[in-house]
């Protein structure tokens, strides 16, 4: 090993194999010996058991021959090979490259797609930048490393999945255009360009991903749904997939299901102590309904998962009905997946739960009168029920329930509180600047003049490209000005005055005004203003999210 560096081994592992594949097969590339032109060289491969060459030798030779390399095999003890691989694994962190590993950069994804699309013009592949205006793991889950060894297209598909998982992306959109395919991603709630490719490469990529999601590859004229579950280097990746035929060809969307349970903490999610304390009071009721409302992608499931984690003290029976199950809540929480094909709907699962003597029930979404009525009945019989609604504000959530034919007396006797929420992009801590708030921003937010706040450094597409070439692009946010998201919350407590307002047919706006005046409720907008004061987000981001309320 003395003549080969650890960094060289790591680069060879990432370029031609993968760390997990090498571990599984007890193989490691040690280095390349230069040879006379035009031959690129001879690569030395150490194997832990020479008998294995009968099954993996040809695979290794074929992969390396694509790069013109010849193979030389040497035998090393399995312990020595694992030691070398351990050192190579550590090299990723020592090198200082951080999360974005060299193998899975955008340029590497482009190279893999070009490699999979033989005979196509390389200039048709490109990374794209946006102009942004400032306003549950099964034991038999497949290992992505092994799949990426099977074909060039599978390697390219795997690299896209890994790259996006490591880039704070929530979903991937593969879109057919008239003469090419484009991939866009949603990062921190905003759609951004990622890359473009020729038509043939896009069709091959979608076919590969459909196969991974157990969809019918031959069916391109009907929508399909599927799921990709994979392991990679000890981690779990899960994608919910959907295809749809479009004007110019089949498109595909992959939603990344982030199962990182480390964020499931109300102290981390809610930055304003008074709102956090009031929410804790209502979730500590022994019965009733707690509703979390907001549009798709506003973090409702995360908030409820954090609430259930707090409730799980070992003394309660907690059950959930979810679609999909996004977090493994562990502990004593029993999670159940909705399966409409088997008639396991939210309403039917709820009826089943009530026969099992639970204390706390989570219904992932209340979307129909049957589920709403069943939830109310469960709350009235001594259970604490958590659920979500698609509504814009906490007061409009009450109207939504009334539209589902929930009687006012049931609503008043069952609902303990409604938490509406949104997600705002968190301003980048590395490249943002601090300066006094401007006059027009002060009028918009109500923040006093000269108050110091944060401003995002948002670069044009041209400036991003320039800084990327110069290696001066912000490594934290890649020139978008934002990294991660922070929640804004509006908690409506259903007390006696609010119950009277519901019984008196008060409008959403009247109920909201009453809650602000009598309960000092922070509206979503006011909560966002507090986040600006704490320098967690910007005025421009607040205006973008709440522009419909201007």
Coordinates of C-alpha atoms in Angstrom, one line a residue:
X1 CA 0.0 0.0 0.0
X2 CA 3.0 2.3 0.5
X3 CA 3.3 3.2 -3.2
X4 CA -0.4 4.2 -3.5
X5 CA -2.0 7.0 -1.6
X6 CA -5.3 6.7 0.2
X7 CA -6.7 9.6 -1.8
X8 CA -5.8 7.8 -5.0
X9 CA -7.6 4.6 -3.8
X10 CA -10.7 6.7 -2.9
X11 CA -10.8 8.3 -6.3
X12 CA -10.5 5.0 -8.1
X13 CA -13.2 3.4 -5.9
X14 CA -15.6 6.3 -6.6
X15 CA -14.8 6.5 -10.3
X16 CA -15.0 2.8 -11.3
X17 CA -16.8 1.0 -8.5
X18 CA -18.4 2.1 -5.2
X19 CA -17.4 1.8 -1.6
X20 CA -20.2 -0.6 -0.7
X21 CA -19.6 -2.8 -3.7
X22 CA -15.9 -3.1 -2.9
X23 CA -16.8 -4.0 0.7
X24 CA -19.3 -6.6 -0.3
X25 CA -16.9 -8.3 -2.8
X26 CA -13.7 -7.8 -0.8
X27 CA -12.0 -5.9 -3.6
X28 CA -10.0 -2.6 -3.7
X29 CA -8.2 -0.8 -6.6
X30 CA -4.8 0.1 -5.4
X31 CA -3.6 2.4 -8.2
X32 CA -2.7 2.8 -11.8
X33 CA 0.7 2.1 -13.2
X34 CA 1.5 4.4 -16.2
X35 CA 2.3 2.8 -19.6
X36 CA 3.5 4.0 -22.9
X37 CA 1.0 5.9 -25.1
X38 CA -1.6 5.3 -26.3
X39 CA -2.3 2.8 -23.5
X40 CA -3.7 4.7 -20.4
X41 CA -2.2 2.3 -17.9
X42 CA -2.5 -0.9 -15.9
X43 CA -4.7 -0.8 -12.7
X44 CA -3.8 -3.1 -9.8
X45 CA -6.8 -4.7 -8.2
X46 CA -6.4 -6.4 -4.8
X47 CA -8.9 -9.2 -4.0
X48 CA -9.5 -10.9 -0.7
X49 CA -10.3 -14.3 -2.1
X50 CA -8.8 -15.3 -5.5
X51 CA -11.6 -17.8 -5.9
X52 CA -14.1 -14.9 -6.3
X53 CA -12.4 -13.9 -9.6
X54 CA -14.5 -16.6 -11.3
X55 CA -17.6 -14.5 -10.6
X56 CA -16.5 -10.9 -10.4
X57 CA -13.3 -10.9 -12.6
X58 CA -15.1 -10.4 -15.9
X59 CA -17.3 -7.6 -14.4
X60 CA -14.3 -5.8 -13.2
X61 CA -12.4 -6.2 -16.5
X62 CA -15.4 -5.0 -18.6
X63 CA -15.9 -1.9 -16.5
X64 CA -12.2 -0.9 -16.6
X65 CA -11.8 -1.8 -20.3
X66 CA -14.4 0.9 -21.1
X67 CA -11.8 3.4 -20.0
X68 CA -9.0 1.5 -21.8
X69 CA -7.4 0.2 -18.6
X70 CA -5.9 -3.2 -18.3
X71 CA -6.2 -5.2 -15.0
X72 CA -3.6 -6.8 -12.8
X73 CA -5.0 -8.8 -9.9
X74 CA -3.1 -9.4 -6.6
X75 CA -4.2 -11.2 -3.5
X76 CA -4.4 -9.5 -0.1
X77 CA -6.0 -10.7 3.1
X78 CA -9.7 -9.7 3.6
X79 CA -8.7 -7.9 6.8
X80 CA -6.1 -5.8 4.9
X81 CA -8.6 -4.9 2.1
X82 CA -11.2 -3.8 4.7
X83 CA -8.5 -1.7 6.4
X84 CA -7.7 0.0 3.1
X85 CA -11.4 0.6 2.4
X86 CA -11.8 2.1 5.9
X87 CA -9.0 4.5 5.3
X88 CA -10.5 5.4 1.9
X89 CA -13.9 6.0 3.5
X90 CA -12.3 8.5 5.9
X91 CA -10.6 10.3 3.1
X92 CA -13.9 11.8 2.1
X93 CA -14.0 13.8 5.3
X94 CA -10.3 14.6 5.5
X95 CA -10.3 16.1 2.0
X96 CA -12.7 18.8 3.1
X97 CA -15.0 18.4 0.2
X98 CA -18.0 18.1 2.6
X99 CA -21.3 16.7 1.6
X100 CA -20.9 17.1 -2.2
X101 CA -18.5 14.3 -3.0
X102 CA -16.5 14.5 -6.2
X103 CA -18.1 11.5 -7.8
X104 CA -21.6 12.9 -7.5
X105 CA -21.2 16.5 -8.5
X106 CA -23.3 17.9 -11.3
X107 CA -20.4 17.6 -13.7
X108 CA -20.1 13.9 -12.8
X109 CA -23.8 13.3 -13.4
X110 CA -23.4 15.0 -16.8
X111 CA -20.4 12.7 -17.6
X112 CA -22.3 9.6 -16.6
X113 CA -25.3 10.6 -18.8
X114 CA -23.0 11.3 -21.7
X115 CA -21.4 7.9 -21.1
X116 CA -24.8 6.2 -21.2
X117 CA -25.9 7.9 -24.4
X118 CA -23.3 6.6 -26.9
X119 CA -23.2 8.4 -30.2
X120 CA -25.1 11.5 -29.1
X121 CA -23.7 15.1 -29.2
X122 CA -22.0 15.8 -25.9
X123 CA -22.9 19.5 -26.3
X124 CA -26.6 18.6 -25.8
X125 CA -25.9 17.9 -22.2
X126 CA -25.6 20.9 -19.9
X127 CA -25.9 22.0 -16.3
X128 CA -28.4 24.8 -16.0
X129 CA -28.7 27.7 -13.5
X130 CA -31.7 29.8 -12.6
X131 CA -32.1 33.5 -12.7
X132 CA -33.6 34.0 -9.2
X133 CA -35.3 37.2 -8.5
X134 CA -35.2 38.1 -4.8
X135 CA -38.8 38.3 -3.8
X136 CA -39.4 1.9 6.5
X137 CA -36.1 -0.1 5.4
X138 CA -36.8 -3.8 4.4
X139 CA -34.0 -6.4 4.9
X140 CA -34.1 -7.2 1.2
X141 CA -33.9 -3.6 0.0
X142 CA -31.5 -3.6 -2.9
X143 CA -28.1 -1.9 -2.7
X144 CA -27.8 0.9 -5.2
X145 CA -24.0 0.2 -5.5
X146 CA -24.6 -3.2 -7.1
X147 CA -27.2 -1.8 -9.5
X148 CA -24.9 0.9 -10.7
X149 CA -22.4 -1.7 -11.8
X150 CA -24.8 -3.3 -14.3
X151 CA -25.1 -0.6 -17.1
X152 CA -24.1 2.9 -17.9
X153 CA -27.7 4.1 -17.8
X154 CA -28.2 2.6 -14.3
X155 CA -25.0 4.2 -13.2
X156 CA -26.2 7.6 -14.4
X157 CA -29.6 7.1 -12.7
X158 CA -28.0 6.1 -9.5
X159 CA -25.7 9.1 -9.5
X160 CA -28.7 11.5 -10.0
X161 CA -30.5 9.9 -7.0
X162 CA -27.4 10.2 -4.8
X163 CA -26.6 13.7 -5.9
X164 CA -30.1 15.0 -5.2
X165 CA -30.3 13.2 -1.9
X166 CA -27.1 15.0 -0.8
X167 CA -28.2 18.4 -2.1
X168 CA -31.2 19.3 0.1
X169 CA -33.6 18.6 -2.7
X170 CA -37.2 17.5 -2.0
X171 CA -38.2 16.3 -5.4
X172 CA -36.9 15.7 -9.0
X173 CA -38.9 16.6 -12.1
X174 CA -37.8 15.0 -15.4
X175 CA -39.7 16.9 -18.1
X176 CA -40.1 16.1 -21.8
X177 CA -39.6 19.1 -24.1
X178 CA -40.0 19.3 -27.9
X179 CA -36.4 18.5 -28.7
X180 CA -34.8 17.5 -25.4
X181 CA -35.4 16.5 -21.8
X182 CA -34.8 18.8 -18.8
X183 CA -34.4 17.9 -15.1
X184 CA -35.5 20.5 -12.6
X185 CA -35.3 20.0 -8.8
X186 CA -37.2 21.6 -5.9
X187 CA -34.7 22.9 -3.4
X188 CA -36.0 24.6 -0.2
X189 CA -39.4 24.8 -1.7
X190 CA -38.4 26.6 -5.0
X191 CA -38.1 24.9 -8.4
X192 CA -34.6 25.3 -9.9
X193 CA -32.9 24.2 -13.1
X194 CA -30.6 21.2 -12.8
X195 CA -29.5 19.9 -16.3
X196 CA -30.7 19.2 -19.8
X197 CA -30.1 16.2 -22.1
X198 CA -31.0 14.8 -25.5
X199 CA -34.4 13.2 -26.0
X200 CA -33.0 9.6 -26.3
X201 CA -31.0 9.9 -23.1
X202 CA -34.1 11.2 -21.3
X203 CA -36.3 8.3 -22.5
X204 CA -33.6 5.8 -21.4
X205 CA -33.3 7.5 -18.0
X206 CA -37.0 7.4 -17.3
X207 CA -37.2 3.8 -18.4
X208 CA -34.4 2.9 -16.0
X209 CA -36.1 4.7 -13.1
X210 CA -39.5 3.2 -13.9
X211 CA -37.9 -0.2 -13.7
X212 CA -36.3 0.6 -10.3
X213 CA -39.8 1.7 -9.1
X214 CA -41.4 -1.5 -10.4
X215 CA -43.5 0.3 -13.0
X216 CA -44.5 -1.0 -16.5
X217 CA -41.7 0.2 -18.8
X218 CA -43.8 -0.5 -21.9
X219 CA -46.7 1.7 -20.7
X220 CA -46.1 5.3 -21.7
X221 CA -49.6 6.5 -22.4
X222 CA -51.0 6.1 -18.9
X223 CA -50.0 7.6 -15.5
X224 CA -48.3 5.2 -13.1
X225 CA -47.2 5.4 -9.5
X226 CA -44.3 3.5 -7.8
X227 CA -41.7 3.6 -5.1
X228 CA -37.9 3.3 -5.2
X229 CA -36.3 1.9 -2.0
X230 CA -32.5 1.5 -2.0
X231 CA -29.6 1.3 0.4
X232 CA -26.3 3.1 -0.3
X233 CA -23.2 3.1 1.9
X234 CA -25.2 2.1 5.0
X235 CA -27.9 4.8 4.4
X236 CA -31.5 4.5 3.2
X237 CA -33.0 6.3 0.2
X238 CA -36.7 6.3 -0.6
X239 CA -38.5 8.0 -3.5
X240 CA -42.2 8.2 -4.3
X241 CA -42.4 8.1 -8.1
X242 CA -45.1 9.3 -10.5
X243 CA -45.2 9.3 -14.3
X244 CA -47.6 11.1 -16.7
X245 CA -47.8 11.3 -20.5
X246 CA -47.2 14.8 -21.8
X247 CA -47.5 16.7 -25.1
X248 CA -43.8 15.9 -25.9
X249 CA -43.4 12.6 -24.1
X250 CA -43.5 10.9 -20.8
X251 CA -42.5 12.9 -17.7
X252 CA -41.6 11.7 -14.2
X253 CA -41.5 13.2 -10.8
X254 CA -39.6 11.6 -7.9
X255 CA -40.4 12.9 -4.4
X256 CA -37.6 12.2 -1.9
X257 CA -38.9 11.0 1.4
X258 CA -36.6 12.3 4.0
X259 CA -36.6 9.9 7.0
X260 CA -34.1 11.9 9.1
X261 CA -35.7 11.7 12.5
X262 CA -33.1 14.1 14.1
X263 CA -35.3 17.1 13.1
X264 CA -38.3 15.8 15.1
X265 CA -38.1 18.1 18.0
X266 CA -40.5 21.0 18.7
X267 CA -37.7 23.0 20.3
X268 CA -35.9 22.8 16.9
X269 CA -39.0 23.4 14.7
X270 CA -40.7 26.3 16.6
X271 CA -38.4 29.2 17.3
X272 CA -41.0 31.4 19.2
X273 CA -41.3 30.1 22.8
X274 CA -44.8 31.4 23.5
X275 CA -46.3 29.5 20.4
X276 CA -44.3 26.4 21.3
X277 CA -45.5 26.4 24.9
X278 CA -49.1 26.9 23.9
X279 CA -48.9 24.0 21.3
X280 CA -47.4 21.7 24.0
X281 CA -50.4 22.5 26.2
X282 CA -53.0 21.4 23.7
X283 CA -51.1 18.2 22.7
X284 CA -51.0 17.3 26.3
X285 CA -54.8 17.0 26.5
X286 CA -56.1 13.5 27.2
X287 CA -58.8 13.8 24.4
X288 CA -59.9 16.0 21.6
X289 CA -58.6 16.8 18.1
X290 CA -55.4 18.7 17.2
X291 CA -55.3 19.9 13.6
X292 CA -52.2 21.0 11.6
X293 CA -53.1 22.7 8.4
X294 CA -51.3 24.1 5.4
X295 CA -50.6 23.4 1.7
X296 CA -48.7 20.4 0.4
X297 CA -45.0 20.5 1.4
X298 CA -45.5 22.9 4.3
X299 CA -44.1 20.5 6.9
X300 CA -47.3 19.3 8.5
X301 CA -46.1 15.7 8.8
X302 CA -42.9 16.8 10.4
X303 CA -44.6 18.8 13.0
X304 CA -47.0 16.0 13.9
X305 CA -44.2 13.5 14.0
X306 CA -42.4 15.7 16.5
X307 CA -45.5 16.0 18.6
X308 CA -46.0 12.2 18.7
X309 CA -42.4 11.7 19.7
X310 CA -43.0 14.0 22.7
X311 CA -46.2 12.1 23.6
X312 CA -44.4 8.7 23.4
X313 CA -43.5 8.2 27.1
X314 CA -44.1 4.4 27.2
X315 CA -47.4 4.8 29.1
X316 CA -49.6 5.5 26.0
X317 CA -50.8 3.4 23.1
X318 CA -50.1 5.5 20.0
X319 CA -51.1 4.4 16.5
X320 CA -50.9 6.2 13.1
X321 CA -52.4 5.9 9.7
X322 CA -50.1 7.5 7.1
X323 CA -49.7 7.9 3.4
X324 CA -46.8 7.6 3.0
X325 CA -44.9 6.8 6.2
X326 CA -42.2 9.4 6.0
X327 CA -40.5 9.0 9.4
X328 CA -39.6 5.9 11.4
X329 CA -40.9 7.1 14.8
X330 CA -39.6 4.1 16.7
X331 CA -40.3 3.9 20.4
X332 CA -43.8 2.5 21.2
X333 CA -45.5 4.1 18.3
X334 CA -47.3 1.7 15.9
X335 CA -47.3 3.0 12.3
X336 CA -49.6 1.8 9.6
X337 CA -49.5 2.5 5.8
X338 CA -52.7 3.4 4.0
X339 CA -53.3 0.9 1.2
X340 CA -56.4 1.8 -0.8
X341 CA -56.0 -1.3 -3.1
X342 CA -56.7 -3.3 0.1
X343 CA -59.4 -0.9 1.3
X344 CA -57.1 0.3 4.1
X345 CA -58.2 3.9 3.9
X346 CA -57.8 6.5 6.6
X347 CA -61.5 6.0 7.7
X348 CA -61.3 2.2 7.8
X349 CA -58.0 2.2 9.6
X350 CA -59.5 4.6 12.2
X351 CA -62.4 2.2 12.8
X352 CA -59.9 -0.6 13.3
X353 CA -57.8 1.5 15.7
X354 CA -60.9 2.2 17.9
X355 CA -61.2 -1.6 18.5
X356 CA -57.7 -1.7 19.8
X357 CA -58.0 0.6 22.8
X358 CA -55.5 3.4 21.7
X359 CA -54.8 6.6 23.7
X360 CA -53.4 8.7 20.8
X361 CA -54.3 8.4 17.1
X362 CA -52.7 10.1 14.1
X363 CA -54.8 10.3 10.9
X364 CA -52.4 11.5 8.2
X365 CA -55.0 13.5 6.4
X366 CA -58.7 14.4 6.8
X367 CA -60.0 14.8 3.3
X368 CA -63.6 13.5 3.3
X369 CA -66.7 13.7 5.5
X370 CA -66.4 10.1 6.6
X371 CA -62.9 10.5 8.0
X372 CA -63.8 13.8 9.6
X373 CA -66.9 12.4 11.3
X374 CA -65.0 9.3 12.5
X375 CA -62.2 11.5 13.9
X376 CA -64.8 13.6 15.8
X377 CA -66.4 10.5 17.2
X378 CA -63.0 9.2 18.3
X379 CA -62.2 12.5 20.1
X380 CA -65.6 12.4 21.9
X381 CA -65.0 8.9 23.2
X382 CA -61.8 9.8 25.1
X383 CA -59.1 9.6 22.5
X384 CA -56.5 12.3 21.5
X385 CA -56.6 12.6 17.7
X386 CA -54.0 14.3 15.5
X387 CA -54.7 15.1 11.8
X388 CA -53.9 17.4 8.9
X389 CA -56.0 19.5 6.6
X390 CA -55.3 21.4 3.4
X391 CA -56.3 24.9 4.4
X392 CA -54.4 28.2 4.2
X393 CA -55.0 29.6 7.7
X394 CA -56.1 28.2 11.1
X395 CA -59.5 29.9 10.9
X396 CA -60.2 28.7 7.4
X397 CA -59.5 25.1 8.6
X398 CA -62.7 25.4 10.7
X399 CA -64.7 26.3 7.6
X400 CA -63.1 23.3 5.8
X401 CA -64.5 21.0 8.5
X402 CA -67.9 22.6 8.3
X403 CA -67.8 22.1 4.5
X404 CA -67.3 18.4 5.3
X405 CA -70.6 18.4 7.1
X406 CA -69.2 18.3 10.6
X407 CA -71.9 19.7 13.0
X408 CA -70.9 22.9 14.8
X409 CA -71.5 21.3 18.2
X410 CA -69.1 18.4 17.4
X411 CA -66.5 20.8 16.2
X412 CA -66.8 23.0 19.3
X413 CA -66.7 20.0 21.7
X414 CA -63.8 18.1 19.9
X415 CA -61.3 20.5 18.4
X416 CA -58.7 21.7 20.9
X417 CA -56.5 23.8 18.5
X418 CA -55.5 24.4 14.9
X419 CA -51.9 25.0 13.9
X420 CA -51.4 26.5 10.4
X421 CA -47.9 26.6 9.0
X422 CA -45.7 27.5 6.2
X423 CA -42.0 27.0 5.4
X424 CA -39.7 29.9 4.6
X425 CA -36.2 29.6 3.2
X426 CA -33.5 30.1 5.8
X427 CA -31.0 32.9 4.8
X428 CA -27.5 31.6 4.1
X429 CA -25.3 32.1 7.2
X430 CA -22.1 32.2 5.1
X431 CA -22.7 34.8 2.3
X432 CA -25.7 36.9 3.6
X433 CA -25.0 40.4 4.8
X434 CA -26.5 42.4 7.7
X435 CA -27.7 46.0 7.3
X436 CA -30.5 48.3 8.5
X437 CA -34.0 47.6 7.2
X438 CA -35.1 49.9 4.3
X439 CA -38.1 52.2 4.7
X440 CA -40.5 50.4 2.4
X441 CA -39.6 47.1 4.0
X442 CA -40.3 48.7 7.4
X443 CA -43.8 49.7 6.2
X444 CA -44.5 46.1 4.9
X445 CA -43.3 44.3 8.0
X446 CA -43.9 46.8 10.8
X447 CA -40.3 46.4 11.9
X448 CA -38.9 49.7 13.3
X449 CA -36.6 51.6 11.0
X450 CA -32.8 51.1 11.3
X451 CA -33.3 47.6 12.8
X452 CA -30.5 45.4 11.5
X453 CA -31.7 42.4 9.5
X454 CA -30.2 39.9 7.1
X455 CA -30.2 40.2 3.3
X456 CA -29.5 37.2 1.0
X457 CA -26.7 37.4 -1.6
X458 CA -28.5 36.1 -4.7
X459 CA -26.4 35.7 -7.8
X460 CA -27.6 35.8 -11.4
X461 CA -27.1 32.7 -13.6
X462 CA -24.1 34.3 -15.3
X463 CA -22.5 35.3 -12.0
X464 CA -23.0 31.7 -10.7
X465 CA -21.3 30.3 -13.7
X466 CA -18.4 32.7 -13.4
X467 CA -17.9 32.0 -9.7
X468 CA -18.2 28.2 -10.3
X469 CA -15.3 28.4 -12.8
X470 CA -13.3 30.5 -10.3
X471 CA -14.2 28.2 -7.5
X472 CA -15.5 31.1 -5.4
X473 CA -19.2 30.1 -5.4
X474 CA -20.6 29.9 -1.9
X475 CA -20.3 26.2 -0.8
X476 CA -23.2 26.6 1.6
X477 CA -25.9 27.8 -0.8
X478 CA -24.4 27.7 -4.3
X479 CA -25.3 31.3 -4.9
X480 CA -29.1 31.0 -4.2
X481 CA -28.7 33.0 -1.0
X482 CA -30.6 30.5 1.1
X483 CA -29.9 27.1 2.7
X484 CA -32.6 25.0 4.5
X485 CA -36.0 26.2 5.7
X486 CA -37.6 27.5 8.9
X487 CA -41.3 27.2 9.9
X488 CA -43.8 29.9 10.4
X489 CA -46.8 29.0 12.6
X490 CA -50.2 30.3 13.5
X491 CA -51.9 28.6 16.5
X492 CA -55.6 29.1 17.0
X493 CA -56.8 27.8 20.4
X494 CA -60.5 26.9 20.5
X495 CA -61.6 28.5 23.7
X496 CA -65.0 29.7 24.7
X497 CA -65.1 33.0 22.7
X498 CA -64.0 31.1 19.6
X499 CA -66.6 28.4 20.1
X500 CA -69.3 31.1 20.4
X501 CA -68.0 32.7 17.2
X502 CA -68.3 29.4 15.4
X503 CA -71.8 28.9 16.7
X504 CA -72.7 32.5 15.6
X505 CA -71.5 31.8 12.0
X506 CA -68.7 34.3 12.1
X507 CA -66.5 34.4 9.0
X508 CA -62.9 33.2 8.9
X509 CA -61.6 36.8 9.0
X510 CA -63.8 37.7 12.0
X511 CA -62.6 34.6 13.9
X512 CA -59.0 35.4 13.1
X513 CA -59.3 39.0 14.3
X514 CA -61.0 37.9 17.5
X515 CA -58.1 35.4 18.2
X516 CA -55.5 38.2 17.6
X517 CA -57.3 40.6 19.9
X518 CA -58.4 38.3 22.7
X519 CA -55.8 35.6 22.6
X520 CA -52.8 37.5 21.3
X521 CA -52.5 35.0 18.4
X522 CA -49.6 35.5 16.1
X523 CA -50.7 35.2 12.5
X524 CA -48.5 33.4 10.0
X525 CA -47.3 36.8 8.7
X526 CA -46.5 38.1 12.2
X527 CA -44.6 34.9 13.0
X528 CA -42.6 35.4 9.8
X529 CA -41.8 39.0 10.9
X530 CA -40.4 37.6 14.2
X531 CA -38.2 35.2 12.2
X532 CA -36.8 38.3 10.2
X533 CA -36.0 40.0 13.5
X534 CA -34.1 36.9 14.6
X535 CA -32.2 37.1 11.3
X536 CA -33.3 33.6 10.2
X537 CA -35.0 34.7 7.0
X538 CA -35.5 37.8 4.8
X539 CA -38.2 40.4 4.0
X540 CA -38.0 39.2 0.3
X541 CA -38.7 35.6 1.4
X542 CA -41.6 36.7 3.6
X543 CA -43.1 38.7 0.6
X544 CA -42.6 35.6 -1.7
X545 CA -44.5 33.2 0.6
X546 CA -47.2 35.6 1.7
X547 CA -47.6 37.8 -1.4
X548 CA -51.2 36.7 -1.8
X549 CA -51.9 38.4 1.5
X550 CA -50.3 41.7 0.5

